Amino acid sequence: MSATTARTPIRREGEERRLPWWHLLLSAAAALVVAAVVLLAAGAFSLPAVVVLGYVLHLAFAYAYARVREGRRWAMDRFMSMLVIGAFVLALIPLVSLLWEVISRGAARFVTPGFLTADMSGVTGGMDAGGIGHAIVGTLLITLGATVISVPIGLLTAIFLVEYARTGALRVLGRGITFLVDVMTGIPSIVAGLFALAMFISATQLFDVAGGHQGNPGIRMGIMGSVALSVLMIPTVVRSSEEMLRLVPMELREAAYALGVPKWLTVVRVVLRTAIAGLTTSVTLAIARVIGETAPLLLTAEVLPQYNLNLFDGQMQTLPTFINSQYKLDLATCNADVVTNPFTGLQYACSITANLDRAWGAALALILIVMILNIIARLVSYWFAPKTGR
């Protein structure tokens, strides 16, 4: 038997023939050509229009061609597969467009030496200087503070709802907590900022009762931003962690109880250990939910053009508020070719787009921080998740 004969598939009687994958490429090319010709004839030619019309024609061409060559069943299978692929590509368009816009506008400033470490002390007008080091530090510290507050509260609440609120009065309490968590999920971010601001103003009023003061309405601290963000994080942590804990098989709990293991130890050593991958993902989602919030931080932490490493003393700059403040400045006015920093005495070139460039560079840095956090969460999930035999 020759090699060619050995590689030829044998088609059994009654077996439906499947077309190779490259037939879809041929039908796609034909659809794009027809779409381009039609749009040129109509005087409405554009690349997006060609892609959209070509996709619609591709559905029709591929289905008709597959119906003739493969039969109705496989033709419908190809049609539905192309619909799913089209929906996937459609969902990717906003993400890819966003990434392309941020990278194309912010990459040049992002790779500028000193941009990731410098602050904005003395940077005025169109001075082509300054950086986001202080904003990066502020973002990490405030988000860390919010995580420290939110994760224990959210995780313990989820454990109560799943493991303890099963019968009797605890079940009624659990339903009430679930309702309140659902309500908190829809709270606007600016309301969380107002809550944190009012809470700290009231706290200063309580501490200053002896002195007869009415509180300090001008108080602004990084920890206030952490509290505001924690209000937004807690519902996400609770709902996500609750779903992850419910996925743990009841048989694991019953096996631990049969061995005489106490309930609290079963939760710690069995339930949490099994769900650690999902819990890590839920915490990461909660962090990603709040790390880009601007409104509550404008009310609580405000802005500061220099480093501040103390959450409990003074204002702090974060990347979202930095982006907001720089973009609001818009194009700068250059009255001279160089601008002098009043603090350092150094001279820098004047650029009318310096403010917008810094805003786009900070946006790119914020996206990268979120991506790094997701990668860390994946690694934690991989190393601490229970190992299977696969």
CSV table of C-alpha atoms in Angstrom, one decimal:
chain,number,residue,atom,x,y,z
A,1,MET,CA,0.0,0.0,0.0
A,2,SER,CA,1.4,3.4,-1.0
A,3,ALA,CA,1.9,6.3,1.5
A,4,THR,CA,-0.8,8.3,-0.4
A,5,THR,CA,-3.3,5.5,0.0
A,6,ALA,CA,-2.5,5.1,3.7
A,7,ARG,CA,-3.2,8.8,4.4
A,8,THR,CA,-6.5,8.9,2.5
A,9,PRO,CA,-9.5,8.7,5.0
A,10,ILE,CA,-12.0,6.0,4.3
A,11,ARG,CA,-15.6,7.3,4.1
A,12,ARG,CA,-18.1,4.8,5.3
A,13,GLU,CA,-21.5,4.5,3.7
A,14,GLY,CA,-24.0,6.9,5.3
A,15,GLU,CA,-21.3,9.0,6.9
A,16,GLU,CA,-21.6,12.7,6.4
A,17,ARG,CA,-18.7,14.5,4.8
A,18,ARG,CA,-17.0,17.3,6.7
A,19,LEU,CA,-15.3,20.2,4.9
A,20,PRO,CA,-11.8,21.2,6.0
A,21,TRP,CA,-11.4,24.4,8.0
A,22,TRP,CA,-9.9,26.4,5.1
A,23,HIS,CA,-13.2,26.3,3.3
A,24,LEU,CA,-14.4,28.9,5.8
A,25,LEU,CA,-11.5,31.1,4.8
A,26,LEU,CA,-12.5,30.9,1.2
A,27,SER,CA,-16.1,31.8,1.9
A,28,ALA,CA,-15.0,34.6,4.1
A,29,ALA,CA,-12.7,36.0,1.4
A,30,ALA,CA,-15.5,35.8,-1.1
A,31,ALA,CA,-17.9,37.6,1.3
A,32,LEU,CA,-15.5,40.4,1.8
A,33,VAL,CA,-14.9,40.9,-1.9
A,34,VAL,CA,-18.6,41.0,-2.6
A,35,ALA,CA,-19.2,43.4,0.3
A,36,ALA,CA,-16.4,45.7,-1.0
A,37,VAL,CA,-17.9,45.7,-4.5
A,38,VAL,CA,-21.4,46.4,-3.3
A,39,LEU,CA,-20.2,49.3,-1.0
A,40,LEU,CA,-18.1,50.8,-3.8
A,41,ALA,CA,-21.1,50.7,-6.1
A,42,ALA,CA,-23.2,52.3,-3.5
A,43,GLY,CA,-20.6,55.0,-2.7
A,44,ALA,CA,-20.4,54.0,1.0
A,45,PHE,CA,-17.1,52.2,1.1
A,46,SER,CA,-15.3,52.1,4.5
A,47,LEU,CA,-13.3,49.4,6.3
A,48,PRO,CA,-15.9,49.0,9.2
A,49,ALA,CA,-18.7,48.8,6.7
A,50,VAL,CA,-16.9,46.1,4.7
A,51,VAL,CA,-16.2,44.1,7.8
A,52,VAL,CA,-19.9,44.2,9.0
A,53,LEU,CA,-21.4,43.5,5.6
A,54,GLY,CA,-18.8,40.9,4.8
A,55,TYR,CA,-19.6,39.1,8.1
A,56,VAL,CA,-23.3,39.0,7.3
A,57,LEU,CA,-22.6,37.8,3.7
A,58,HIS,CA,-20.2,35.2,5.2
A,59,LEU,CA,-23.0,33.7,7.3
A,60,ALA,CA,-25.1,33.3,4.2
A,61,PHE,CA,-22.4,32.1,1.9
A,62,ALA,CA,-20.9,29.6,4.4
A,63,TYR,CA,-24.3,28.2,5.3
A,64,ALA,CA,-25.4,27.8,1.7
A,65,TYR,CA,-22.1,26.2,0.7
A,66,ALA,CA,-22.0,23.9,3.7
A,67,ARG,CA,-25.7,22.9,3.1
A,68,VAL,CA,-24.8,21.7,-0.4
A,69,ARG,CA,-21.5,20.0,0.6
A,70,GLU,CA,-22.2,18.7,4.1
A,71,GLY,CA,-25.9,18.6,4.7
A,72,ARG,CA,-28.4,20.5,6.8
A,73,ARG,CA,-27.1,19.4,10.2
A,74,TRP,CA,-23.5,20.4,9.7
A,75,ALA,CA,-24.5,23.5,7.9
A,76,MET,CA,-26.5,24.7,10.9
A,77,ASP,CA,-23.6,23.7,13.2
A,78,ARG,CA,-21.3,26.0,11.1
A,79,PHE,CA,-23.8,28.8,11.1
A,80,MET,CA,-24.2,28.8,14.9
A,81,SER,CA,-20.5,28.5,15.4
A,82,MET,CA,-19.9,31.6,13.3
A,83,LEU,CA,-22.6,33.5,15.2
A,84,VAL,CA,-20.8,32.7,18.5
A,85,ILE,CA,-17.4,33.7,17.0
A,86,GLY,CA,-18.9,36.9,15.7
A,87,ALA,CA,-20.4,37.7,19.2
A,88,PHE,CA,-17.0,37.0,20.7
A,89,VAL,CA,-15.2,39.3,18.3
A,90,LEU,CA,-17.9,42.0,18.8
A,91,ALA,CA,-17.3,41.8,22.6
A,92,LEU,CA,-13.5,42.2,22.0
A,93,ILE,CA,-13.8,45.3,19.9
A,94,PRO,CA,-14.4,47.8,22.8
A,95,LEU,CA,-11.6,46.2,24.8
A,96,VAL,CA,-9.1,46.2,22.0
A,97,SER,CA,-10.1,49.7,21.0
A,98,LEU,CA,-9.6,50.9,24.6
A,99,LEU,CA,-6.2,49.3,24.9
A,100,TRP,CA,-5.0,50.6,21.6
A,101,GLU,CA,-6.1,54.1,22.4
A,102,VAL,CA,-4.5,54.1,25.8
A,103,ILE,CA,-1.2,52.5,24.6
A,104,SER,CA,-0.9,54.7,21.5
A,105,ARG,CA,-1.5,57.9,23.5
A,106,GLY,CA,0.2,57.1,26.7
A,107,ALA,CA,3.2,54.8,25.8
A,108,ALA,CA,5.5,57.6,24.9
A,109,ARG,CA,5.0,59.4,28.2
A,110,PHE,CA,5.0,56.1,30.2
A,111,VAL,CA,8.5,55.2,29.0
A,112,THR,CA,9.9,58.7,29.7
A,113,PRO,CA,12.7,58.4,32.2
A,114,GLY,CA,11.5,59.4,35.7
A,115,PHE,CA,7.8,59.4,34.9
A,116,LEU,CA,7.1,56.4,37.2
A,117,THR,CA,9.1,57.8,40.1
A,118,ALA,CA,8.8,61.6,40.0
A,119,ASP,CA,6.0,63.7,41.5
A,120,MET,CA,4.4,66.9,40.5
A,121,SER,CA,6.1,69.3,43.0
A,122,GLY,CA,6.7,72.6,41.2
A,123,VAL,CA,5.3,71.4,37.9
A,124,THR,CA,3.2,74.2,36.4
A,125,GLY,CA,1.8,75.2,33.0
A,126,GLY,CA,3.1,73.3,30.1
A,127,MET,CA,6.3,72.1,31.8
A,128,ASP,CA,7.4,68.9,30.2
A,129,ALA,CA,8.3,67.2,33.5
A,130,GLY,CA,6.7,65.6,36.5
A,131,GLY,CA,5.5,62.0,37.0
A,132,ILE,CA,3.1,59.7,38.7
A,133,GLY,CA,5.2,58.1,41.4
A,134,HIS,CA,3.3,59.7,44.2
A,135,ALA,CA,0.0,58.7,42.6
A,136,ILE,CA,1.1,55.1,42.2
A,137,VAL,CA,2.1,54.9,45.9
A,138,GLY,CA,-1.2,56.6,46.9
A,139,THR,CA,-3.2,54.2,44.8
A,140,LEU,CA,-1.5,51.1,46.2
A,141,LEU,CA,-1.7,52.3,49.8
A,142,ILE,CA,-5.4,53.3,49.7
A,143,THR,CA,-6.4,50.2,47.8
A,144,LEU,CA,-4.4,48.1,50.3
A,145,GLY,CA,-6.2,49.8,53.2
A,146,ALA,CA,-9.6,49.1,51.6
A,147,THR,CA,-8.6,45.5,51.0
A,148,VAL,CA,-7.5,45.0,54.6
A,149,ILE,CA,-10.9,46.4,55.7
A,150,SER,CA,-13.1,44.6,53.2
A,151,VAL,CA,-11.7,41.1,52.9
A,152,PRO,CA,-12.1,40.0,56.5
A,153,ILE,CA,-15.6,41.5,56.7
A,154,GLY,CA,-16.7,40.2,53.3
A,155,LEU,CA,-15.3,36.7,53.8
A,156,LEU,CA,-16.6,36.2,57.3
A,157,THR,CA,-20.1,37.4,56.1
A,158,ALA,CA,-20.0,34.9,53.3
A,159,ILE,CA,-19.0,32.1,55.6
A,160,PHE,CA,-21.9,33.0,57.9
A,161,LEU,CA,-24.4,33.0,55.0
A,162,VAL,CA,-23.2,29.7,53.7
A,163,GLU,CA,-22.2,27.7,56.7
A,164,TYR,CA,-24.3,29.0,59.6
A,165,ALA,CA,-27.5,30.8,58.3
A,166,ARG,CA,-29.3,27.6,57.5
A,167,THR,CA,-32.1,27.2,60.0
A,168,GLY,CA,-34.2,29.1,62.5
A,169,ALA,CA,-33.4,32.7,63.4
A,170,LEU,CA,-30.0,32.6,61.8
A,171,ARG,CA,-31.7,31.9,58.4
A,172,VAL,CA,-33.9,34.9,58.8
A,173,LEU,CA,-30.9,37.0,59.7
A,174,GLY,CA,-29.0,35.6,56.7
A,175,ARG,CA,-31.9,36.7,54.4
A,176,GLY,CA,-31.8,40.2,55.8
A,177,ILE,CA,-28.0,40.4,55.4
A,178,THR,CA,-28.3,39.1,51.8
A,179,PHE,CA,-30.9,41.8,51.0
A,180,LEU,CA,-28.7,44.6,52.5
A,181,VAL,CA,-25.7,43.3,50.5
A,182,ASP,CA,-27.7,43.4,47.3
A,183,VAL,CA,-28.7,47.0,48.1
A,184,MET,CA,-25.1,48.0,48.8
A,185,THR,CA,-24.1,46.6,45.4
A,186,GLY,CA,-26.0,49.3,43.7
A,187,ILE,CA,-24.7,52.2,45.9
A,188,PRO,CA,-23.2,55.0,43.7
A,189,SER,CA,-19.6,55.5,44.4
A,190,ILE,CA,-20.0,59.2,45.3
A,191,VAL,CA,-22.4,58.2,48.1
A,192,ALA,CA,-19.7,55.9,49.5
A,193,GLY,CA,-17.4,58.9,49.5
A,194,LEU,CA,-20.0,61.1,51.3
A,195,PHE,CA,-20.5,58.4,53.9
A,196,ALA,CA,-16.8,58.2,54.7
A,197,LEU,CA,-16.5,62.0,54.8
A,198,ALA,CA,-19.5,62.3,57.1
A,199,MET,CA,-18.2,59.5,59.3
A,200,PHE,CA,-14.8,61.1,59.9
A,201,ILE,CA,-16.2,64.5,60.4
A,202,SER,CA,-18.6,63.1,63.0
A,203,ALA,CA,-15.6,61.2,64.6
A,204,THR,CA,-13.6,64.5,64.9
A,205,GLN,CA,-16.7,66.1,66.4
A,206,LEU,CA,-16.9,63.4,69.1
A,207,PHE,CA,-13.2,63.7,69.9
A,208,ASP,CA,-13.5,67.5,70.2
A,209,VAL,CA,-16.6,67.6,72.4
A,210,ALA,CA,-14.5,68.8,75.3
A,211,GLY,CA,-13.2,71.7,73.3
A,212,GLY,CA,-16.6,72.7,72.1
A,213,HIS,CA,-15.7,72.2,68.4
A,214,GLN,CA,-18.2,71.2,65.7
A,215,GLY,CA,-16.0,68.7,64.0
A,216,ASN,CA,-13.4,69.3,61.2
A,217,PRO,CA,-15.2,69.6,57.9
A,218,GLY,CA,-11.9,70.1,56.1
A,219,ILE,CA,-10.4,66.8,57.2
A,220,ARG,CA,-8.9,64.7,54.4
A,221,MET,CA,-6.8,61.6,54.8
A,222,GLY,CA,-5.9,58.5,52.8
A,223,ILE,CA,-7.6,56.3,55.2
A,224,MET,CA,-10.9,58.1,54.4
A,225,GLY,CA,-10.5,57.0,50.8
A,226,SER,CA,-9.8,53.4,52.0
A,227,VAL,CA,-13.1,53.4,54.0
A,228,ALA,CA,-15.0,54.8,51.1
A,229,LEU,CA,-13.6,52.1,48.7
A,230,SER,CA,-14.3,49.4,51.3
A,231,VAL,CA,-18.0,50.3,51.2
A,232,LEU,CA,-17.9,49.5,47.5
A,233,MET,CA,-15.7,46.4,47.9
A,234,ILE,CA,-17.6,44.6,50.6
A,235,PRO,CA,-20.7,43.7,48.6
A,236,THR,CA,-18.5,42.3,45.8
A,237,VAL,CA,-16.4,40.2,48.1
A,238,VAL,CA,-19.5,38.9,49.9
A,239,ARG,CA,-21.4,37.8,46.8
A,240,SER,CA,-18.5,36.4,45.0
A,241,SER,CA,-17.1,34.5,48.0
A,242,GLU,CA,-20.6,33.2,48.8
A,243,GLU,CA,-20.9,31.6,45.4
A,244,MET,CA,-17.4,30.1,45.7
A,245,LEU,CA,-18.1,28.6,49.1
A,246,ARG,CA,-21.4,27.1,47.8
A,247,LEU,CA,-19.5,25.3,45.1
A,248,VAL,CA,-17.6,23.2,47.7
A,249,PRO,CA,-19.3,19.7,47.8
A,250,MET,CA,-21.3,19.0,50.9
A,251,GLU,CA,-19.6,15.5,51.0
A,252,LEU,CA,-16.3,17.1,52.0
A,253,ARG,CA,-18.0,18.8,55.0
A,254,GLU,CA,-19.8,15.6,56.0
A,255,ALA,CA,-16.6,13.6,55.8
A,256,ALA,CA,-14.9,16.0,58.2
A,257,TYR,CA,-17.8,15.9,60.6
A,258,ALA,CA,-17.8,12.1,60.5
A,259,LEU,CA,-14.1,12.2,61.6
A,260,GLY,CA,-15.0,14.4,64.6
A,261,VAL,CA,-13.6,17.6,63.2
A,262,PRO,CA,-15.3,20.7,64.7
A,263,LYS,CA,-17.3,23.0,62.5
A,264,TRP,CA,-15.0,25.9,62.7
A,265,LEU,CA,-12.0,23.8,61.8
A,266,THR,CA,-13.9,22.2,58.9
A,267,VAL,CA,-14.6,25.6,57.5
A,268,VAL,CA,-10.9,26.7,57.9
A,269,ARG,CA,-9.1,23.6,56.8
A,270,VAL,CA,-11.6,22.1,54.3
A,271,VAL,CA,-14.0,24.6,52.9
A,272,LEU,CA,-11.7,27.6,52.6
A,273,ARG,CA,-8.8,25.4,51.5
A,274,THR,CA,-11.0,24.0,48.7
A,275,ALA,CA,-12.3,27.3,47.6
A,276,ILE,CA,-9.1,29.3,47.8
A,277,ALA,CA,-8.8,29.7,44.1
A,278,GLY,CA,-12.2,31.2,43.7
A,279,LEU,CA,-11.9,33.3,46.8
A,280,THR,CA,-8.7,34.8,45.4
A,281,THR,CA,-10.4,35.6,42.2
A,282,SER,CA,-13.3,37.2,44.0
A,283,VAL,CA,-11.0,39.5,46.0
A,284,THR,CA,-9.1,40.4,42.8
A,285,LEU,CA,-12.4,41.3,41.1
A,286,ALA,CA,-13.3,43.5,44.1
A,287,ILE,CA,-10.0,45.3,43.9
A,288,ALA,CA,-10.4,45.8,40.2
A,289,ARG,CA,-13.9,47.2,40.9
A,290,VAL,CA,-12.6,50.0,43.1
A,291,ILE,CA,-9.1,50.8,42.0
A,292,GLY,CA,-10.3,53.1,39.3
A,293,GLU,CA,-12.9,55.0,41.3
A,294,THR,CA,-12.5,58.7,41.3
A,295,ALA,CA,-15.5,60.4,42.9
A,296,PRO,CA,-15.1,59.0,46.4
A,297,LEU,CA,-11.4,59.8,46.4
A,298,LEU,CA,-12.0,63.4,45.3
A,299,LEU,CA,-14.2,63.8,48.4
A,300,THR,CA,-12.0,62.0,50.9
A,301,ALA,CA,-8.3,61.9,49.8
A,302,GLU,CA,-8.4,64.8,47.3
A,303,VAL,CA,-5.1,65.6,45.5
A,304,LEU,CA,-1.5,66.2,46.5
A,305,PRO,CA,1.4,67.0,44.1
A,306,GLN,CA,3.9,65.2,46.3
A,307,TYR,CA,4.6,61.9,48.1
A,308,ASN,CA,2.6,61.0,51.2
A,309,LEU,CA,3.2,57.6,52.7
A,310,ASN,CA,1.0,58.0,55.7
A,311,LEU,CA,-2.6,57.0,55.3
A,312,PHE,CA,-3.6,58.7,58.6
A,313,ASP,CA,-2.1,62.1,57.9
A,314,GLY,CA,-3.1,64.5,55.2
A,315,GLN,CA,-4.2,64.3,51.6
A,316,MET,CA,-3.0,61.6,49.1
A,317,GLN,CA,-2.8,61.5,45.4
A,318,THR,CA,-4.1,58.5,43.4
A,319,LEU,CA,-4.0,57.6,39.8
A,320,PRO,CA,-7.7,58.1,39.1
A,321,THR,CA,-7.7,61.6,40.7
A,322,PHE,CA,-4.4,62.4,38.9
A,323,ILE,CA,-5.9,61.5,35.6
A,324,ASN,CA,-9.0,63.6,36.3
A,325,SER,CA,-7.0,66.6,37.4
A,326,GLN,CA,-4.5,66.5,34.5
A,327,TYR,CA,-7.2,65.9,31.9
A,328,LYS,CA,-9.2,68.9,33.3
A,329,LEU,CA,-6.2,71.1,32.7
A,330,ASP,CA,-6.5,70.3,29.0
A,331,LEU,CA,-4.0,72.0,26.6
A,332,ALA,CA,-1.4,74.2,28.3
A,333,THR,CA,-0.4,77.7,27.4
A,334,CYS,CA,3.3,78.2,26.5
A,335,ASN,CA,4.5,81.8,26.8
A,336,ALA,CA,8.1,80.8,26.5
A,337,ASP,CA,10.2,77.9,25.1
A,338,VAL,CA,11.3,76.8,28.6
A,339,VAL,CA,9.6,76.7,32.0
A,340,THR,CA,11.5,76.9,35.3
A,341,ASN,CA,10.6,74.7,38.3
A,342,PRO,CA,10.3,77.2,41.2
A,343,PHE,CA,11.4,74.5,43.8
A,344,THR,CA,14.5,73.0,42.0
A,345,GLY,CA,15.4,75.8,39.7
A,346,LEU,CA,15.7,73.4,36.8
A,347,GLN,CA,14.4,74.4,33.3
A,348,TYR,CA,12.2,72.2,31.2
A,349,ALA,CA,10.8,72.6,27.7
A,350,CYS,CA,7.2,73.8,27.4
A,351,SER,CA,4.7,71.5,25.7
A,352,ILE,CA,1.1,72.4,25.2
A,353,THR,CA,0.1,68.7,25.4
A,354,ALA,CA,2.0,67.9,28.6
A,355,ASN,CA,-1.1,67.7,30.8
A,356,LEU,CA,-2.9,65.3,28.4
A,357,ASP,CA,0.2,63.2,27.9
A,358,ARG,CA,0.6,62.7,31.7
A,359,ALA,CA,-3.1,61.8,31.9
A,360,TRP,CA,-2.8,59.1,29.2
A,361,GLY,CA,0.5,57.8,30.7
A,362,ALA,CA,-1.2,57.5,34.1
A,363,ALA,CA,-4.2,55.7,32.5
A,364,LEU,CA,-1.7,53.2,31.0
A,365,ALA,CA,-0.1,52.7,34.4
A,366,LEU,CA,-3.5,52.0,36.0
A,367,ILE,CA,-4.3,49.4,33.4
A,368,LEU,CA,-1.0,47.7,34.0
A,369,ILE,CA,-1.5,47.6,37.7
A,370,VAL,CA,-4.8,45.9,37.3
A,371,MET,CA,-3.3,43.4,34.9
A,372,ILE,CA,-0.4,42.7,37.4
A,373,LEU,CA,-2.9,42.1,40.2
A,374,ASN,CA,-4.8,39.6,38.0
A,375,ILE,CA,-1.6,37.8,37.2
A,376,ILE,CA,-0.7,37.6,40.9
A,377,ALA,CA,-4.2,36.3,41.7
A,378,ARG,CA,-3.8,33.6,39.0
A,379,LEU,CA,-0.5,32.5,40.5
A,380,VAL,CA,-1.9,32.4,44.0
A,381,SER,CA,-4.9,30.3,42.7
A,382,TYR,CA,-2.5,27.9,40.9
A,383,TRP,CA,-0.2,27.4,43.9
A,384,PHE,CA,-2.7,27.1,46.7
A,385,ALA,CA,-5.7,25.5,45.0
A,386,PRO,CA,-6.1,21.8,45.8
A,387,LYS,CA,-4.1,19.6,43.4
A,388,THR,CA,-6.0,17.0,41.4
A,389,GLY,CA,-4.7,13.9,39.8
A,390,ARG,CA,-4.7,15.4,36.3
